[in-house]
PDB file of C-alpha atoms in Angstrom:
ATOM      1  CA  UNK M1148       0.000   0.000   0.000  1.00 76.00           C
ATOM      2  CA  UNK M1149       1.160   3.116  -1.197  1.00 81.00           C
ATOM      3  CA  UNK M1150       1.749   5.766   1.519  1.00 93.00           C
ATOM      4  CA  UNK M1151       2.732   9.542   1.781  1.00 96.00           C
ATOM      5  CA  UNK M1152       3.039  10.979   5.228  1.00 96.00           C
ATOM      6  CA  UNK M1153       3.884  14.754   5.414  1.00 96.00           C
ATOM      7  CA  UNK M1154       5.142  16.352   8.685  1.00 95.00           C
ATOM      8  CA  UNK M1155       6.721  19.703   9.724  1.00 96.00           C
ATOM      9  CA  UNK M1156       4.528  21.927   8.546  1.00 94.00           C
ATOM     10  CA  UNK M1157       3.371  24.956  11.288  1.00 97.00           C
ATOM     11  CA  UNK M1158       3.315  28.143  12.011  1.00 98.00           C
ATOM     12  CA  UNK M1159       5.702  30.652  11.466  1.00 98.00           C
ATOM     13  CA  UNK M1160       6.296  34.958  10.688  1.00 98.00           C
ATOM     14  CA  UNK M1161       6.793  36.782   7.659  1.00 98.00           C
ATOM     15  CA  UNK M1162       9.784  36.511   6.638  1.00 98.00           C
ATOM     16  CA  UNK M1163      10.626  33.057   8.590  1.00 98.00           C
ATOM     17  CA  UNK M1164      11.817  29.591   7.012  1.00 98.00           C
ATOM     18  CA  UNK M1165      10.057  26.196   7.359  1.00 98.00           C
ATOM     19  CA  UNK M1166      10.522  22.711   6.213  1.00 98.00           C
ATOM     20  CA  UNK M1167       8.316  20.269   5.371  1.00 98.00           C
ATOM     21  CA  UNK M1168       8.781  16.156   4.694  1.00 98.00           C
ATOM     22  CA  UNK M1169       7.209  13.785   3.031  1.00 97.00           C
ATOM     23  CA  UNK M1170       8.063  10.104   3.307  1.00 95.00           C
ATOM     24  CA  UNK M1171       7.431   8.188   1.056  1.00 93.00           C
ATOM     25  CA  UNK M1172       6.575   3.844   1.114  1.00 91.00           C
ATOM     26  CA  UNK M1173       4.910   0.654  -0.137  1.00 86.00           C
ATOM     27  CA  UNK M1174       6.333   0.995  -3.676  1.00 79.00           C
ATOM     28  CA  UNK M1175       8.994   2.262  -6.065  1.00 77.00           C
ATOM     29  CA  UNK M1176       8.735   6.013  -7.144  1.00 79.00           C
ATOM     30  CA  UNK M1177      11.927   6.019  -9.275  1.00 79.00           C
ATOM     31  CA  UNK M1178       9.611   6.469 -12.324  1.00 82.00           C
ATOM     32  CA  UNK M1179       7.969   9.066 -11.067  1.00 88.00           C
ATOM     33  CA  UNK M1180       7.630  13.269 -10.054  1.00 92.00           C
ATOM     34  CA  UNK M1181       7.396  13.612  -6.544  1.00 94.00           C
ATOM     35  CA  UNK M1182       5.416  16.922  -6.560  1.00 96.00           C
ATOM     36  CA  UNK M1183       4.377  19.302  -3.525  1.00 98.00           C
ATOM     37  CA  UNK M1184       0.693  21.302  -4.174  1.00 98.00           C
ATOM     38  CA  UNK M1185      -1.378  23.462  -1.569  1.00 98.00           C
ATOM     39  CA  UNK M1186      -4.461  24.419  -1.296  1.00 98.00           C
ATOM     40  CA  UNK M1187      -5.694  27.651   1.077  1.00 96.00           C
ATOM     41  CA  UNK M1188      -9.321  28.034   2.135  1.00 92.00           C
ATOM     42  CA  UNK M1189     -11.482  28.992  -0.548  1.00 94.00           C
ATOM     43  CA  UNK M1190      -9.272  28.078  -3.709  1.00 96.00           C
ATOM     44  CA  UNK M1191      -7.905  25.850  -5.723  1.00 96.00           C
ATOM     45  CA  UNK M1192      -4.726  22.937  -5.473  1.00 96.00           C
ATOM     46  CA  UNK M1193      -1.820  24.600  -6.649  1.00 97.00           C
ATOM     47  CA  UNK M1194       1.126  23.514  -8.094  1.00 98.00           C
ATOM     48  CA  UNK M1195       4.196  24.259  -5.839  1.00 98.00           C
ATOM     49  CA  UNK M1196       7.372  22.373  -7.212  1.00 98.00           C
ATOM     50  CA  UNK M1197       8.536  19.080  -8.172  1.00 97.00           C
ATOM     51  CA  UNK M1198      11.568  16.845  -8.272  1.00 96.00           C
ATOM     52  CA  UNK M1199      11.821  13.745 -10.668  1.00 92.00           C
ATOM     53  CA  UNK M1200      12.832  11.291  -8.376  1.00 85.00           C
ATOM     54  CA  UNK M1201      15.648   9.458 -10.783  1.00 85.00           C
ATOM     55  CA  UNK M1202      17.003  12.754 -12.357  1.00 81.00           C
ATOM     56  CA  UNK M1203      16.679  15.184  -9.495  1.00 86.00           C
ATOM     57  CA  UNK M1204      15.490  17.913 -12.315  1.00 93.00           C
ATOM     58  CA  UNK M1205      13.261  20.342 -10.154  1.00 96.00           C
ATOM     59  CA  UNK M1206      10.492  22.962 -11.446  1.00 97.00           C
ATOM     60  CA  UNK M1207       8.637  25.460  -9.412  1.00 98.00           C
ATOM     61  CA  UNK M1208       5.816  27.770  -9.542  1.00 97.00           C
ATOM     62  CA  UNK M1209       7.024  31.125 -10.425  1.00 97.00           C
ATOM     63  CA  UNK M1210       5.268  32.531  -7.493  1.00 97.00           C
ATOM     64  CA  UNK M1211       8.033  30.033  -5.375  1.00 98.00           C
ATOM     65  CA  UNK M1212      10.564  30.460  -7.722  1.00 98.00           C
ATOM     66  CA  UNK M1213      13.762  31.896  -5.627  1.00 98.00           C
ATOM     67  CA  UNK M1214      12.212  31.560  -2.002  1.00 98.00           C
ATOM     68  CA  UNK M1215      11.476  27.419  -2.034  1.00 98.00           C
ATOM     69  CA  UNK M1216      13.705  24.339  -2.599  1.00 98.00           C
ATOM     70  CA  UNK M1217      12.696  20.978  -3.270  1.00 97.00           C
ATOM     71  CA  UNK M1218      15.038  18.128  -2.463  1.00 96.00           C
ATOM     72  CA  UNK M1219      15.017  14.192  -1.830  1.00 93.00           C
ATOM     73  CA  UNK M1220      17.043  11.694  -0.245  1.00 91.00           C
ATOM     74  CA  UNK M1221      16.853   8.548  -1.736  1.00 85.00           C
ATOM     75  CA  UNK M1222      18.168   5.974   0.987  1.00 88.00           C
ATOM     76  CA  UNK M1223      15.501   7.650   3.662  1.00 91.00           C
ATOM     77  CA  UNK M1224      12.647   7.879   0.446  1.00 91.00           C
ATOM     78  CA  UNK M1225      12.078  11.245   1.609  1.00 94.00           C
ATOM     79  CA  UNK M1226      11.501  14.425  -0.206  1.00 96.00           C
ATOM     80  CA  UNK M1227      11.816  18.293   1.524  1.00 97.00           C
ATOM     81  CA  UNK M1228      10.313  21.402   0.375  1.00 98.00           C
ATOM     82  CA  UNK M1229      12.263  23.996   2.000  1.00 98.00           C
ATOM     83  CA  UNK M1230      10.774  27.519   2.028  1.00 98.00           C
ATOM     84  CA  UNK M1231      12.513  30.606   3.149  1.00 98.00           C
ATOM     85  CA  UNK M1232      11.596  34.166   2.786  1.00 98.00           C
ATOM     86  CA  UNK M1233       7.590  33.098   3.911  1.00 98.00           C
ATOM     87  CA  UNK M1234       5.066  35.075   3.061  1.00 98.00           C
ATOM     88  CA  UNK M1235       1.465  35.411   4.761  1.00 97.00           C
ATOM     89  CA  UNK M1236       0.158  34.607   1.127  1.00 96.00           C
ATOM     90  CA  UNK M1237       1.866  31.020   1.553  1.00 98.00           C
ATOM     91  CA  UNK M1238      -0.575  29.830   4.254  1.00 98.00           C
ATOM     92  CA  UNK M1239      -2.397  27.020   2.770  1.00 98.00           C
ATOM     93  CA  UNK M1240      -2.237  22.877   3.467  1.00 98.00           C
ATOM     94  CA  UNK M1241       0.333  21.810   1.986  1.00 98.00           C
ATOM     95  CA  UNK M1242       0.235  18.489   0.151  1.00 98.00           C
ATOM     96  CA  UNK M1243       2.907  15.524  -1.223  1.00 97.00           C
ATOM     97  CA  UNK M1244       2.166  13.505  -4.140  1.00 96.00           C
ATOM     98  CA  UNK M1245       3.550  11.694  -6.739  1.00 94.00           C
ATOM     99  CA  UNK M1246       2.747  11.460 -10.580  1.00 93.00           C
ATOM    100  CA  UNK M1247       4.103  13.281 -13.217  1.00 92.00           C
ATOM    101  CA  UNK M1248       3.793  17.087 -14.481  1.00 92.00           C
ATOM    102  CA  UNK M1249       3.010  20.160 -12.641  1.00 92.00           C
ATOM    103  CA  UNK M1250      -0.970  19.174 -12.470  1.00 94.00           C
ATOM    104  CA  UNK M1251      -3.422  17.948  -9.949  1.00 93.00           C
ATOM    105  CA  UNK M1252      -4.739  15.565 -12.313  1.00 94.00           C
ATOM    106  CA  UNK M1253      -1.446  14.049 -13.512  1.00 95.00           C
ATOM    107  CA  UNK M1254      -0.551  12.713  -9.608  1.00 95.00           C
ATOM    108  CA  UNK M1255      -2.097   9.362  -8.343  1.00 92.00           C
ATOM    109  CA  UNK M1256      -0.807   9.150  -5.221  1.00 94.00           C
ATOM    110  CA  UNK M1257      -1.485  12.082  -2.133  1.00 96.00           C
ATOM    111  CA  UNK M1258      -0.549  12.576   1.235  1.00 97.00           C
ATOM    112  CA  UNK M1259      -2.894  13.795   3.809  1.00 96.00           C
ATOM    113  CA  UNK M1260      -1.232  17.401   4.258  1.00 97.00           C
ATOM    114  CA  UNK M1261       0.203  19.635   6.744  1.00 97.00           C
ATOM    115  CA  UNK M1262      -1.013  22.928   7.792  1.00 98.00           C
ATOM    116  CA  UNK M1263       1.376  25.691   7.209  1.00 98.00           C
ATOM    117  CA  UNK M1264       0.448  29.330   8.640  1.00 98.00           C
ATOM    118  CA  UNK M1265       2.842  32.529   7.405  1.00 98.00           C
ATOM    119  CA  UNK M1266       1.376  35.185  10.067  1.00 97.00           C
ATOM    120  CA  UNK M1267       2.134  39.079   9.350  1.00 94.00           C
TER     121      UNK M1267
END
């Protein structure tokens, strides 16, 4: 069975750095994107970044672009999205998948998210 289990998300002040993790079991993802979305009250998923987990090639959302880094570590199966420079417009849940692309639709596979907060 296929799990993704985020943790570290919280809250934190304009300006302020957080980390979040997502571990990752109960099959290979070598295949695929390991992609981080979020979603804030009121709108829609969002794209955030991705890293393909063979290649280590990462994309962002330009509105991340700069400020966030996505990273993995294969022998723990873990990936990090580490995001500096917060902003209060980066509160949402935060969410780990994996799939492929920088779309909802294209990931099969979702964790159950982590609150992050960015107060002013």
């Amino acid at each position: 069975q296929v799990q993704l289990v985020e943790s570290g998300g919280g809250l934190v002040q304009a300006g302020g750095s957080l980390r979040v993790s997502c571990a990752a079991s109960g099959r290979t993802f070598s295949s695929y994107a390991m992609g981080w979305f979020r979603q804030a009250p009121g709108k829609e998923r969002e794209f955030v970044a991705a890293i393909i987990w063979s290649g280590g090639n990462t994309y962002y959302a330009d509105s991340v672009k700069g400020r966030f880094t996505i990273s993995r570590d294969n022998a723990k199966n873990t990936v990090y999205l580490q995001m500096n420079s917060l902003k209060p417009d980066d509160t949402a849940v935060y969410y780990c998948a994996a799939g492929r692309g920088t779309r909802a639709t294209g990931y099969n596979y979702w964790g159950q998210g982590t609150q992050v907060t960015v107060s002013s």
